[in-house]
PDB file of C-alpha atoms in Angstrom:
ATOM      1  CA  MET A1206      95.324  83.287 142.704  1.00 43.00           C
ATOM      2  CA  SER A1207      97.980  86.010 142.649  1.00 45.00           C
ATOM      3  CA  GLU A1208      96.972  89.517 141.631  1.00 45.00           C
ATOM      4  CA  LEU A1209      99.782  91.608 140.197  1.00 48.00           C
ATOM      5  CA  VAL A1210      99.609  95.251 139.119  1.00 45.00           C
ATOM      6  CA  THR A1211     101.676  96.268 136.100  1.00 43.00           C
ATOM      7  CA  GLY A1212     103.188  99.671 135.407  1.00 41.00           C
ATOM      8  CA  GLU A1213     100.111 100.568 133.349  1.00 40.00           C
ATOM      9  CA  ALA A1214      97.895  99.951 136.428  1.00 41.00           C
ATOM     10  CA  VAL A1215      96.507  96.724 134.935  1.00 41.00           C
ATOM     11  CA  ALA A1216      95.700  93.988 137.420  1.00 43.00           C
ATOM     12  CA  LEU A1217      96.864  90.546 136.329  1.00 49.00           C
ATOM     13  CA  GLU A1218      95.476  87.397 137.852  1.00 55.00           C
ATOM     14  CA  LEU A1219      98.115  84.654 137.702  1.00 67.00           C
ATOM     15  CA  ARG A1220      97.896  81.115 139.004  1.00 80.00           C
ATOM     16  CA  PRO A1221     101.247  80.231 140.623  1.00 84.00           C
ATOM     17  CA  ALA A1222     102.382  76.664 140.096  1.00 86.00           C
ATOM     18  CA  ARG A1223     102.369  74.441 143.165  1.00 86.00           C
ATOM     19  CA  LEU A1224     105.277  72.377 144.441  1.00 87.00           C
ATOM     20  CA  PRO A1225     104.179  68.969 143.019  1.00 88.00           C
ATOM     21  CA  SER A1226     103.792  70.234 139.459  1.00 88.00           C
ATOM     22  CA  ARG A1227     107.060  72.175 139.641  1.00 90.00           C
ATOM     23  CA  ALA A1228     108.909  69.168 141.048  1.00 90.00           C
ATOM     24  CA  LEU A1229     107.580  66.974 138.236  1.00 92.00           C
ATOM     25  CA  ALA A1230     108.650  69.543 135.637  1.00 92.00           C
ATOM     26  CA  VAL A1231     112.158  69.778 137.132  1.00 90.00           C
ATOM     27  CA  LEU A1232     112.405  65.988 137.223  1.00 92.00           C
ATOM     28  CA  LEU A1233     111.515  65.747 133.530  1.00 93.00           C
ATOM     29  CA  ASP A1234     114.051  68.440 132.690  1.00 91.00           C
ATOM     30  CA  LEU A1235     116.763  66.642 134.681  1.00 90.00           C
ATOM     31  CA  VAL A1236     116.024  63.315 132.989  1.00 92.00           C
ATOM     32  CA  ALA A1237     116.276  64.910 129.550  1.00 91.00           C
ATOM     33  CA  ALA A1238     119.454  66.808 130.496  1.00 89.00           C
ATOM     34  CA  MET A1239     121.100  63.700 131.963  1.00 90.00           C
ATOM     35  CA  ALA A1240     120.264  61.692 128.842  1.00 91.00           C
ATOM     36  CA  VAL A1241     121.891  64.345 126.662  1.00 90.00           C
ATOM     37  CA  TYR A1242     124.865  64.581 129.051  1.00 88.00           C
ATOM     38  CA  VAL A1243     125.477  60.840 128.980  1.00 90.00           C
ATOM     39  CA  ALA A1244     125.251  60.738 125.181  1.00 90.00           C
ATOM     40  CA  VAL A1245     127.651  63.663 124.781  1.00 88.00           C
ATOM     41  CA  THR A1246     130.071  62.189 127.360  1.00 87.00           C
ATOM     42  CA  ILE A1247     130.215  58.828 125.586  1.00 89.00           C
ATOM     43  CA  ALA A1248     130.835  60.581 122.279  1.00 88.00           C
ATOM     44  CA  LEU A1249     133.652  62.649 123.814  1.00 84.00           C
ATOM     45  CA  VAL A1250     135.266  59.644 125.471  1.00 83.00           C
ATOM     46  CA  VAL A1251     135.355  57.788 122.191  1.00 84.00           C
ATOM     47  CA  SER A1252     136.645  60.768 120.197  1.00 84.00           C
ATOM     48  CA  THR A1253     139.220  62.001 122.784  1.00 79.00           C
ATOM     49  CA  ALA A1254     140.743  58.674 123.808  1.00 77.00           C
ATOM     50  CA  SER A1255     144.158  59.794 122.571  1.00 79.00           C
ATOM     51  CA  LEU A1256     144.227  62.914 124.804  1.00 79.00           C
ATOM     52  CA  ASP A1257     145.856  63.049 128.185  1.00 80.00           C
ATOM     53  CA  GLU A1258     143.967  62.900 131.468  1.00 82.00           C
ATOM     54  CA  ALA A1259     144.008  66.667 132.106  1.00 84.00           C
ATOM     55  CA  ALA A1260     142.418  67.425 128.733  1.00 83.00           C
ATOM     56  CA  GLN A1261     139.761  64.791 129.280  1.00 81.00           C
ATOM     57  CA  THR A1262     138.961  66.235 132.716  1.00 85.00           C
ATOM     58  CA  ALA A1263     138.661  69.745 131.257  1.00 86.00           C
ATOM     59  CA  LEU A1264     136.348  68.489 128.531  1.00 86.00           C
ATOM     60  CA  SER A1265     134.230  66.656 131.097  1.00 85.00           C
ATOM     61  CA  ILE A1266     133.807  69.820 133.179  1.00 87.00           C
ATOM     62  CA  ALA A1267     133.009  71.890 130.120  1.00 88.00           C
ATOM     63  CA  THR A1268     130.459  69.323 128.985  1.00 87.00           C
ATOM     64  CA  PHE A1269     128.817  69.302 132.423  1.00 86.00           C
ATOM     65  CA  VAL A1270     128.549  73.094 132.493  1.00 86.00           C
ATOM     66  CA  LEU A1271     127.307  73.398 128.929  1.00 88.00           C
ATOM     67  CA  VAL A1272     124.764  70.580 129.028  1.00 87.00           C
ATOM     68  CA  LEU A1273     123.391  70.883 132.577  1.00 85.00           C
ATOM     69  CA  VAL A1274     123.659  74.678 132.913  1.00 87.00           C
ATOM     70  CA  GLY A1275     123.991  76.306 129.504  1.00 89.00           C
ATOM     71  CA  VAL A1276     121.378  74.265 127.667  1.00 89.00           C
ATOM     72  CA  PRO A1277     118.560  74.915 130.221  1.00 90.00           C
ATOM     73  CA  ILE A1278     119.383  78.633 130.180  1.00 92.00           C
ATOM     74  CA  ALA A1279     119.299  78.725 126.378  1.00 92.00           C
ATOM     75  CA  VAL A1280     116.073  76.720 126.241  1.00 91.00           C
ATOM     76  CA  GLU A1281     114.276  78.984 128.742  1.00 91.00           C
ATOM     77  CA  THR A1282     115.512  82.092 126.949  1.00 92.00           C
ATOM     78  CA  LEU A1283     114.500  80.978 123.462  1.00 92.00           C
ATOM     79  CA  SER A1284     111.179  79.461 124.545  1.00 90.00           C
ATOM     80  CA  HIS A1285     110.276  82.405 126.834  1.00 88.00           C
ATOM     81  CA  GLY A1286     110.126  80.293 129.990  1.00 89.00           C
ATOM     82  CA  ARG A1287     108.893  76.979 128.587  1.00 89.00           C
ATOM     83  CA  SER A1288     111.313  74.109 129.102  1.00 90.00           C
ATOM     84  CA  LEU A1289     110.533  70.515 128.179  1.00 89.00           C
ATOM     85  CA  GLY A1290     109.239  69.615 131.629  1.00 90.00           C
ATOM     86  CA  LYS A1291     107.270  72.845 132.035  1.00 91.00           C
ATOM     87  CA  LEU A1292     105.730  72.396 128.610  1.00 89.00           C
ATOM     88  CA  ALA A1293     104.622  68.885 129.548  1.00 90.00           C
ATOM     89  CA  CYS A1294     103.133  70.067 132.859  1.00 89.00           C
ATOM     90  CA  GLY A1295     101.538  73.210 131.469  1.00 88.00           C
ATOM     91  CA  LEU A1296     103.828  75.643 133.314  1.00 91.00           C
ATOM     92  CA  ARG A1297     105.737  78.723 132.283  1.00 90.00           C
ATOM     93  CA  VAL A1298     108.272  81.087 133.828  1.00 92.00           C
ATOM     94  CA  VAL A1299     107.268  84.759 133.695  1.00 90.00           C
ATOM     95  CA  ARG A1300     108.468  87.972 135.272  1.00 88.00           C
ATOM     96  CA  ASP A1301     106.882  89.377 138.392  1.00 83.00           C
ATOM     97  CA  ASP A1302     104.866  91.758 136.221  1.00 77.00           C
ATOM     98  CA  GLY A1303     103.582  88.925 134.042  1.00 78.00           C
ATOM     99  CA  GLY A1304     105.863  89.579 131.058  1.00 81.00           C
ATOM    100  CA  PRO A1305     108.136  87.055 129.313  1.00 87.00           C
ATOM    101  CA  ILE A1306     111.572  86.415 130.758  1.00 91.00           C
ATOM    102  CA  ARG A1307     114.827  87.357 129.075  1.00 91.00           C
ATOM    103  CA  PHE A1308     118.383  86.049 129.115  1.00 93.00           C
ATOM    104  CA  ARG A1309     119.329  87.651 132.423  1.00 92.00           C
ATOM    105  CA  HIS A1310     116.367  86.082 134.184  1.00 93.00           C
ATOM    106  CA  ALA A1311     117.160  82.640 132.792  1.00 92.00           C
ATOM    107  CA  LEU A1312     120.859  83.091 133.643  1.00 93.00           C
ATOM    108  CA  VAL A1313     120.186  83.901 137.304  1.00 93.00           C
ATOM    109  CA  ARG A1314     117.716  81.044 137.592  1.00 92.00           C
ATOM    110  CA  GLY A1315     120.154  78.590 135.999  1.00 90.00           C
ATOM    111  CA  LEU A1316     123.176  79.580 138.085  1.00 91.00           C
ATOM    112  CA  ILE A1317     121.309  79.474 141.390  1.00 92.00           C
ATOM    113  CA  GLY A1318     119.555  76.296 140.299  1.00 89.00           C
ATOM    114  CA  VAL A1319     122.909  74.507 140.197  1.00 88.00           C
ATOM    115  CA  ILE A1320     123.282  75.130 143.925  1.00 89.00           C
ATOM    116  CA  GLU A1321     119.731  74.605 145.153  1.00 89.00           C
ATOM    117  CA  ILE A1322     118.789  71.756 142.803  1.00 89.00           C
ATOM    118  CA  LEU A1323     121.877  69.870 141.601  1.00 85.00           C
ATOM    119  CA  MET A1324     124.252  70.223 144.571  1.00 87.00           C
ATOM    120  CA  THR A1325     121.607  69.821 147.305  1.00 88.00           C
ATOM    121  CA  PHE A1326     119.430  67.320 145.392  1.00 87.00           C
ATOM    122  CA  GLY A1327     116.547  69.804 145.356  1.00 86.00           C
ATOM    123  CA  ILE A1328     116.182  70.076 149.146  1.00 90.00           C
ATOM    124  CA  VAL A1329     116.803  73.851 149.231  1.00 90.00           C
ATOM    125  CA  ALA A1330     114.513  74.458 146.260  1.00 89.00           C
ATOM    126  CA  CYS A1331     111.681  72.386 147.757  1.00 89.00           C
ATOM    127  CA  THR A1332     112.015  74.124 151.128  1.00 90.00           C
ATOM    128  CA  ALA A1333     111.982  77.600 149.573  1.00 89.00           C
ATOM    129  CA  SER A1334     108.983  76.768 147.369  1.00 87.00           C
ATOM    130  CA  PHE A1335     107.095  75.319 150.317  1.00 86.00           C
ATOM    131  CA  VAL A1336     107.710  78.402 152.465  1.00 87.00           C
ATOM    132  CA  SER A1337     107.012  80.976 149.738  1.00 86.00           C
ATOM    133  CA  ALA A1338     103.436  82.175 149.367  1.00 81.00           C
ATOM    134  CA  ARG A1339     103.669  81.952 145.574  1.00 83.00           C
ATOM    135  CA  GLY A1340     105.793  78.809 145.434  1.00 84.00           C
ATOM    136  CA  ARG A1341     109.027  80.526 144.364  1.00 89.00           C
ATOM    137  CA  ARG A1342     112.459  79.044 144.861  1.00 91.00           C
ATOM    138  CA  LEU A1343     115.604  81.087 145.488  1.00 91.00           C
ATOM    139  CA  GLY A1344     116.344  81.403 141.791  1.00 91.00           C
ATOM    140  CA  ASP A1345     112.918  82.964 141.228  1.00 92.00           C
ATOM    141  CA  VAL A1346     113.401  85.362 144.135  1.00 92.00           C
ATOM    142  CA  PHE A1347     116.765  86.646 142.902  1.00 93.00           C
ATOM    143  CA  ALA A1348     115.730  86.716 139.237  1.00 92.00           C
ATOM    144  CA  GLY A1349     112.355  88.345 139.883  1.00 91.00           C
ATOM    145  CA  THR A1350     110.410  85.574 138.180  1.00 92.00           C
ATOM    146  CA  LEU A1351     107.409  83.376 138.891  1.00 89.00           C
ATOM    147  CA  VAL A1352     106.333  79.974 137.612  1.00 91.00           C
ATOM    148  CA  VAL A1353     102.648  80.061 136.646  1.00 90.00           C
ATOM    149  CA  ARG A1354     100.146  77.628 135.222  1.00 87.00           C
ATOM    150  CA  GLU A1355      99.287  78.079 131.568  1.00 80.00           C
ATOM    151  CA  ARG A1356      96.667  75.381 131.195  1.00 67.00           C
ATOM    152  CA  ILE A1357      93.759  76.183 133.495  1.00 59.00           C
ATOM    153  CA  PRO A1358      90.921  73.674 133.757  1.00 54.00           C
ATOM    154  CA  VAL A1359      87.792  74.918 132.026  1.00 51.00           C
ATOM    155  CA  THR A1360      84.807  75.334 134.315  1.00 49.00           C
ATOM    156  CA  ARG A1361      81.218  75.603 133.240  1.00 52.00           C
ATOM    157  CA  THR A1362      79.872  79.120 133.364  1.00 51.00           C
ATOM    158  CA  GLY A1363      76.944  79.573 135.700  1.00 56.00           C
ATOM    159  CA  PHE A1364      73.593  80.760 134.426  1.00 62.00           C
ATOM    160  CA  VAL A1365      72.753  84.369 135.265  1.00 67.00           C
ATOM    161  CA  PRO A1366      69.029  84.601 136.055  1.00 72.00           C
ATOM    162  CA  PRO A1367      67.134  87.286 134.106  1.00 76.00           C
ATOM    163  CA  PRO A1368      65.506  90.208 135.920  1.00 79.00           C
ATOM    164  CA  PRO A1369      61.732  90.515 136.322  1.00 79.00           C
ATOM    165  CA  PRO A1370      59.909  91.695 133.174  1.00 80.00           C
ATOM    166  CA  TRP A1371      58.678  94.895 134.828  1.00 82.00           C
ATOM    167  CA  LEU A1372      62.311  96.068 135.136  1.00 80.00           C
ATOM    168  CA  ALA A1373      63.003  95.867 131.398  1.00 79.00           C
ATOM    169  CA  GLY A1374      64.501  99.142 130.172  1.00 78.00           C
ATOM    170  CA  ARG A1375      64.221 100.882 133.542  1.00 80.00           C
ATOM    171  CA  PHE A1376      67.990 101.340 133.940  1.00 81.00           C
ATOM    172  CA  SER A1377      68.783 102.279 130.357  1.00 80.00           C
ATOM    173  CA  GLU A1378      69.998 105.733 131.422  1.00 80.00           C
ATOM    174  CA  LEU A1379      72.549 104.562 134.007  1.00 81.00           C
ATOM    175  CA  ASP A1380      76.184 105.550 133.571  1.00 83.00           C
ATOM    176  CA  LEU A1381      78.108 102.267 133.821  1.00 84.00           C
ATOM    177  CA  SER A1382      81.500 103.593 132.730  1.00 83.00           C
ATOM    178  CA  ALA A1383      82.825 103.959 136.301  1.00 82.00           C
ATOM    179  CA  VAL A1384      81.988 100.406 137.398  1.00 85.00           C
ATOM    180  CA  PRO A1385      85.218  98.364 137.650  1.00 86.00           C
ATOM    181  CA  ASP A1386      85.575  94.894 136.205  1.00 82.00           C
ATOM    182  CA  GLY A1387      86.118  93.414 139.652  1.00 83.00           C
ATOM    183  CA  LEU A1388      82.684  94.579 140.789  1.00 86.00           C
ATOM    184  CA  TRP A1389      81.055  93.175 137.641  1.00 84.00           C
ATOM    185  CA  LEU A1390      82.751  89.844 138.295  1.00 84.00           C
ATOM    186  CA  ALA A1391      81.554  89.813 141.914  1.00 86.00           C
ATOM    187  CA  VAL A1392      77.981  90.629 140.865  1.00 86.00           C
ATOM    188  CA  ARG A1393      77.996  87.908 138.222  1.00 83.00           C
ATOM    189  CA  GLN A1394      79.371  85.331 140.644  1.00 83.00           C
ATOM    190  CA  TYR A1395      76.715  86.244 143.175  1.00 85.00           C
ATOM    191  CA  LEU A1396      73.899  85.959 140.615  1.00 85.00           C
ATOM    192  CA  THR A1397      75.101  82.537 139.470  1.00 83.00           C
ATOM    193  CA  ARG A1398      75.410  81.184 143.033  1.00 82.00           C
ATOM    194  CA  MET A1399      72.713  83.006 144.972  1.00 81.00           C
ATOM    195  CA  GLN A1400      70.477  79.930 144.965  1.00 80.00           C
ATOM    196  CA  GLN A1401      73.190  78.010 146.843  1.00 79.00           C
ATOM    197  CA  LEU A1402      73.655  80.610 149.589  1.00 80.00           C
ATOM    198  CA  ASP A1403      71.888  80.940 152.892  1.00 83.00           C
ATOM    199  CA  PRO A1404      68.965  83.403 152.545  1.00 84.00           C
ATOM    200  CA  GLN A1405      70.309  85.831 155.142  1.00 86.00           C
ATOM    201  CA  VAL A1406      73.859  85.678 153.778  1.00 83.00           C
ATOM    202  CA  GLY A1407      72.598  86.071 150.212  1.00 84.00           C
ATOM    203  CA  TRP A1408      70.442  89.074 151.169  1.00 88.00           C
ATOM    204  CA  SER A1409      73.328  90.828 152.911  1.00 88.00           C
ATOM    205  CA  MET A1410      75.632  90.209 149.939  1.00 87.00           C
ATOM    206  CA  ALA A1411      73.001  91.497 147.530  1.00 87.00           C
ATOM    207  CA  VAL A1412      72.521  94.666 149.594  1.00 89.00           C
ATOM    208  CA  ARG A1413      76.257  95.301 149.751  1.00 89.00           C
ATOM    209  CA  LEU A1414      76.825  94.695 146.035  1.00 89.00           C
ATOM    210  CA  ALA A1415      73.788  96.786 145.068  1.00 87.00           C
ATOM    211  CA  SER A1416      75.017  99.661 147.245  1.00 89.00           C
ATOM    212  CA  ASP A1417      78.483  99.510 145.692  1.00 88.00           C
ATOM    213  CA  LEU A1418      76.994  99.390 142.202  1.00 85.00           C
ATOM    214  CA  ALA A1419      74.646 102.307 142.870  1.00 86.00           C
ATOM    215  CA  GLU A1420      77.532 104.339 144.290  1.00 86.00           C
ATOM    216  CA  ARG A1421      79.609 103.690 141.165  1.00 85.00           C
ATOM    217  CA  THR A1422      76.781 104.654 138.824  1.00 86.00           C
ATOM    218  CA  GLY A1423      75.938 107.811 140.754  1.00 84.00           C
ATOM    219  CA  THR A1424      72.235 106.923 140.964  1.00 82.00           C
ATOM    220  CA  PRO A1425      70.557 106.053 144.277  1.00 83.00           C
ATOM    221  CA  LEU A1426      69.374 102.521 144.783  1.00 81.00           C
ATOM    222  CA  PRO A1427      65.612 102.262 144.049  1.00 82.00           C
ATOM    223  CA  GLN A1428      63.628 101.499 147.176  1.00 83.00           C
ATOM    224  CA  ASP A1429      60.928  99.541 145.358  1.00 83.00           C
ATOM    225  CA  VAL A1430      63.351  97.124 143.699  1.00 85.00           C
ATOM    226  CA  PRO A1431      64.891  94.150 145.568  1.00 87.00           C
ATOM    227  CA  PRO A1432      68.704  94.178 145.570  1.00 86.00           C
ATOM    228  CA  ALA A1433      69.039  90.901 143.654  1.00 86.00           C
ATOM    229  CA  ALA A1434      66.575  92.039 140.992  1.00 86.00           C
ATOM    230  CA  TYR A1435      68.420  95.367 140.728  1.00 86.00           C
ATOM    231  CA  LEU A1436      71.732  93.563 140.166  1.00 87.00           C
ATOM    232  CA  ALA A1437      70.214  91.278 137.531  1.00 86.00           C
ATOM    233  CA  ALA A1438      68.599  94.215 135.691  1.00 87.00           C
ATOM    234  CA  VAL A1439      71.823  96.248 135.623  1.00 87.00           C
ATOM    235  CA  VAL A1440      73.842  93.253 134.422  1.00 86.00           C
ATOM    236  CA  GLN A1441      71.305  92.661 131.657  1.00 84.00           C
ATOM    237  CA  GLU A1442      71.503  96.345 130.677  1.00 85.00           C
ATOM    238  CA  ARG A1443      75.287  96.085 130.458  1.00 84.00           C
ATOM    239  CA  GLN A1444      75.042  92.981 128.284  1.00 81.00           C
ATOM    240  CA  ALA A1445      72.528  94.711 126.033  1.00 84.00           C
ATOM    241  CA  ARG A1446      74.842  97.707 125.594  1.00 85.00           C
ATOM    242  CA  GLU A1447      77.789  95.467 124.761  1.00 82.00           C
ATOM    243  CA  SER A1448      75.647  93.610 122.232  1.00 80.00           C
ATOM    244  CA  ARG A1449      74.570  96.864 120.600  1.00 81.00           C
ATOM    245  CA  ARG A1450      78.160  98.057 120.555  1.00 78.00           C
ATOM    246  CA  ALA A1451      79.392  94.822 118.978  1.00 76.00           C
ATOM    247  CA  PHE A1452      76.524  94.116 116.597  1.00 76.00           C
ATOM    248  CA  GLY A1453      74.881  97.530 116.389  1.00 66.00           C
ATOM    249  CA  GLY A1454      74.253  99.314 113.107  1.00 51.00           C
ATOM    250  CA  GLY A1455      72.226  96.546 111.508  1.00 43.00           C
ATOM    251  CA  SER A1456      68.858  98.010 112.481  1.00 42.00           C
ATOM    252  CA  ALA A1457      69.986 101.546 111.783  1.00 39.00           C
ATOM    253  CA  THR A1458      71.243 100.557 108.376  1.00 37.00           C
ATOM    254  CA  SER A1459      68.016  98.809 107.469  1.00 36.00           C
ATOM    255  CA  SER A1460      65.964 101.794 108.607  1.00 36.00           C
ATOM    256  CA  ASP A1461      68.120 104.118 106.576  1.00 39.00           C
ATOM    257  CA  ARG A1462      67.600 101.935 103.571  1.00 37.00           C
ATOM    258  CA  ALA A1463      63.857 101.902 104.128  1.00 37.00           C
ATOM    259  CA  THR A1464      63.703 105.717 104.332  1.00 38.00           C
ATOM    260  CA  PRO A1465      62.951 107.367 100.952  1.00 38.00           C
ATOM    261  CA  SER A1466      65.630 109.646  99.630  1.00 38.00           C
ATOM    262  CA  GLY A1467      65.121 113.248 100.601  1.00 40.00           C
ATOM    263  CA  GLU A1468      62.482 112.583 103.305  1.00 40.00           C
ATOM    264  CA  GLY A1469      64.123 111.134 106.415  1.00 41.00           C
ATOM    265  CA  SER A1470      67.818 111.533 105.653  1.00 39.00           C
ATOM    266  CA  PRO A1471      69.109 115.098 106.137  1.00 41.00           C
ATOM    267  CA  SER A1472      72.395 114.291 104.469  1.00 40.00           C
ATOM    268  CA  ALA A1473      70.799 113.039 101.249  1.00 39.00           C
ATOM    269  CA  PRO A1474      70.680 115.798  98.599  1.00 40.00           C
ATOM    270  CA  ALA A1475      67.178 116.771  97.476  1.00 41.00           C
ATOM    271  CA  THR A1476      67.651 116.293  93.740  1.00 41.00           C
ATOM    272  CA  ALA A1477      64.782 115.758  91.356  1.00 42.00           C
ATOM    273  CA  PRO A1478      64.803 112.455  89.480  1.00 46.00           C
ATOM    274  CA  ALA A1479      65.714 112.569  85.818  1.00 47.00           C
ATOM    275  CA  PRO A1480      62.748 112.139  83.433  1.00 47.00           C
ATOM    276  CA  SER A1481      62.507 108.735  81.815  1.00 47.00           C
ATOM    277  CA  PRO A1482      62.270 108.266  78.021  1.00 47.00           C
ATOM    278  CA  ALA A1483      58.672 107.100  78.381  1.00 47.00           C
ATOM    279  CA  ALA A1484      57.786 110.356  80.127  1.00 45.00           C
ATOM    280  CA  LEU A1485      59.470 112.375  77.413  1.00 42.00           C
ATOM    281  CA  SER A1486      57.605 110.498  74.683  1.00 46.00           C
ATOM    282  CA  ALA A1487      54.324 111.118  76.469  1.00 45.00           C
ATOM    283  CA  VAL A1488      54.630 114.923  76.035  1.00 44.00           C
ATOM    284  CA  PRO A1489      52.015 116.076  73.469  1.00 47.00           C
ATOM    285  CA  PRO A1490      53.400 117.608  70.270  1.00 46.00           C
ATOM    286  CA  VAL A1491      53.062 121.269  69.454  1.00 44.00           C
ATOM    287  CA  VAL A1492      50.039 121.914  67.224  1.00 43.00           C
ATOM    288  CA  PRO A1493      51.054 123.828  64.084  1.00 44.00           C
ATOM    289  CA  PRO A1494      49.153 126.981  63.098  1.00 44.00           C
ATOM    290  CA  VAL A1495      46.002 126.756  61.068  1.00 43.00           C
ATOM    291  CA  GLY A1496      46.417 127.195  57.319  1.00 43.00           C
ATOM    292  CA  ARG A1497      49.123 124.574  56.805  1.00 43.00           C
ATOM    293  CA  PRO A1498      47.261 121.308  56.531  1.00 43.00           C
ATOM    294  CA  GLU A1499      50.222 119.530  55.075  1.00 44.00           C
ATOM    295  CA  ALA A1500      52.093 119.822  58.390  1.00 43.00           C
ATOM    296  CA  SER A1501      49.266 118.352  60.440  1.00 44.00           C
ATOM    297  CA  SER A1502      50.393 114.799  59.728  1.00 44.00           C
ATOM    298  CA  ARG A1503      54.051 115.486  60.320  1.00 48.00           C
ATOM    299  CA  PRO A1504      54.112 115.375  64.177  1.00 47.00           C
ATOM    300  CA  SER A1505      52.961 111.783  64.174  1.00 49.00           C
ATOM    301  CA  GLU A1506      55.785 110.894  61.812  1.00 49.00           C
ATOM    302  CA  GLU A1507      58.263 112.663  64.115  1.00 48.00           C
ATOM    303  CA  GLU A1508      56.932 110.780  67.104  1.00 48.00           C
ATOM    304  CA  ARG A1509      57.316 107.505  65.234  1.00 49.00           C
ATOM    305  CA  SER A1510      60.847 108.428  64.285  1.00 46.00           C
ATOM    306  CA  ALA A1511      61.617 109.370  67.951  1.00 46.00           C
ATOM    307  CA  GLU A1512      60.279 106.046  69.188  1.00 47.00           C
ATOM    308  CA  SER A1513      62.172 104.086  66.562  1.00 45.00           C
ATOM    309  CA  PRO A1514      65.424 102.698  68.034  1.00 44.00           C
ATOM    310  CA  GLN A1515      67.167 102.904  64.680  1.00 45.00           C
ATOM    311  CA  VAL A1516      67.325 106.717  64.631  1.00 43.00           C
ATOM    312  CA  SER A1517      69.866 108.256  66.996  1.00 42.00           C
ATOM    313  CA  ALA A1518      69.473 111.504  68.850  1.00 43.00           C
ATOM    314  CA  GLY A1519      72.067 113.250  66.724  1.00 43.00           C
ATOM    315  CA  GLU A1520      70.222 112.498  63.460  1.00 45.00           C
ATOM    316  CA  ARG A1521      66.896 114.016  64.534  1.00 45.00           C
ATOM    317  CA  PRO A1522      66.501 117.704  63.528  1.00 45.00           C
ATOM    318  CA  GLY A1523      66.501 120.077  66.412  1.00 46.00           C
ATOM    319  CA  THR A1524      64.369 122.880  64.790  1.00 46.00           C
ATOM    320  CA  GLY A1525      61.249 120.855  64.050  1.00 48.00           C
ATOM    321  CA  PHE A1526      61.054 122.288  60.471  1.00 46.00           C
ATOM    322  CA  VAL A1527      59.487 119.886  57.942  1.00 47.00           C
ATOM    323  CA  PRO A1528      60.059 120.720  54.231  1.00 49.00           C
ATOM    324  CA  PRO A1529      56.996 120.620  51.961  1.00 51.00           C
ATOM    325  CA  ALA A1530      56.394 117.502  49.936  1.00 47.00           C
TER     326      ALA A1530
END
């Protein structure tokens, strides 16, 4: 594993390719390039049979340079470091900072590769890759590149044991923003493998990791909590916070919906509901003054006309005056 730090202070973990995989990728690239070179040479010999010997020699040299040097450079530039052999072996050429290569990187690698691979039959390249800590040949050193593995074998994730029930919610007030990702990874790896460790070694690792975690959170390590249980409880608290951050809002939304309008929501305006037509029809009519018996039966007729759906609101009189019969 090679840890690189970019200009943005981001640590990148890259897996440099080893010599066997790189040699196999180069061999596949050379076989493909030689097949293309032979096919192009035969086509040129047939088409330039009428030319003199000097012209044929110049065309042969140009074909060698273009096919065995120019084509690999163009392929690595256009594919961002994935040639045919590297694609088959799951490798890729990247910059030292982990970014994709450009034309100048591929050009330097291709030109130096002619010397250390083609002219020396790969002896210089194999020696340089064997000596280098990250398996780089001379072309990678001068170009500032690195061949890494793209396809990493998938490993089964270990089970993180849960903390004791009496620690549930005890560390809900911890500030976990200053804990780096590397420390979280170390704590998780310890929790998944602590059953495989020697008891004394596991206890010392738990104490050290718990001390580092407590120092990052700014809260002293509880004396009544074992270090392993403390680590498991804090990891569970972090997972719970990430779950609430990713899927939160569902419970709050349902509670807001369950709250009546105007009681639990301060932002909801306290407006009175509009009266329904049934409530309006239930209002008792105004009793007319005594002495006009002919108008006593009129309110019931007005109520019937108000309840009738055939009479619109604009046709009903607004004064309530009923002419005599």
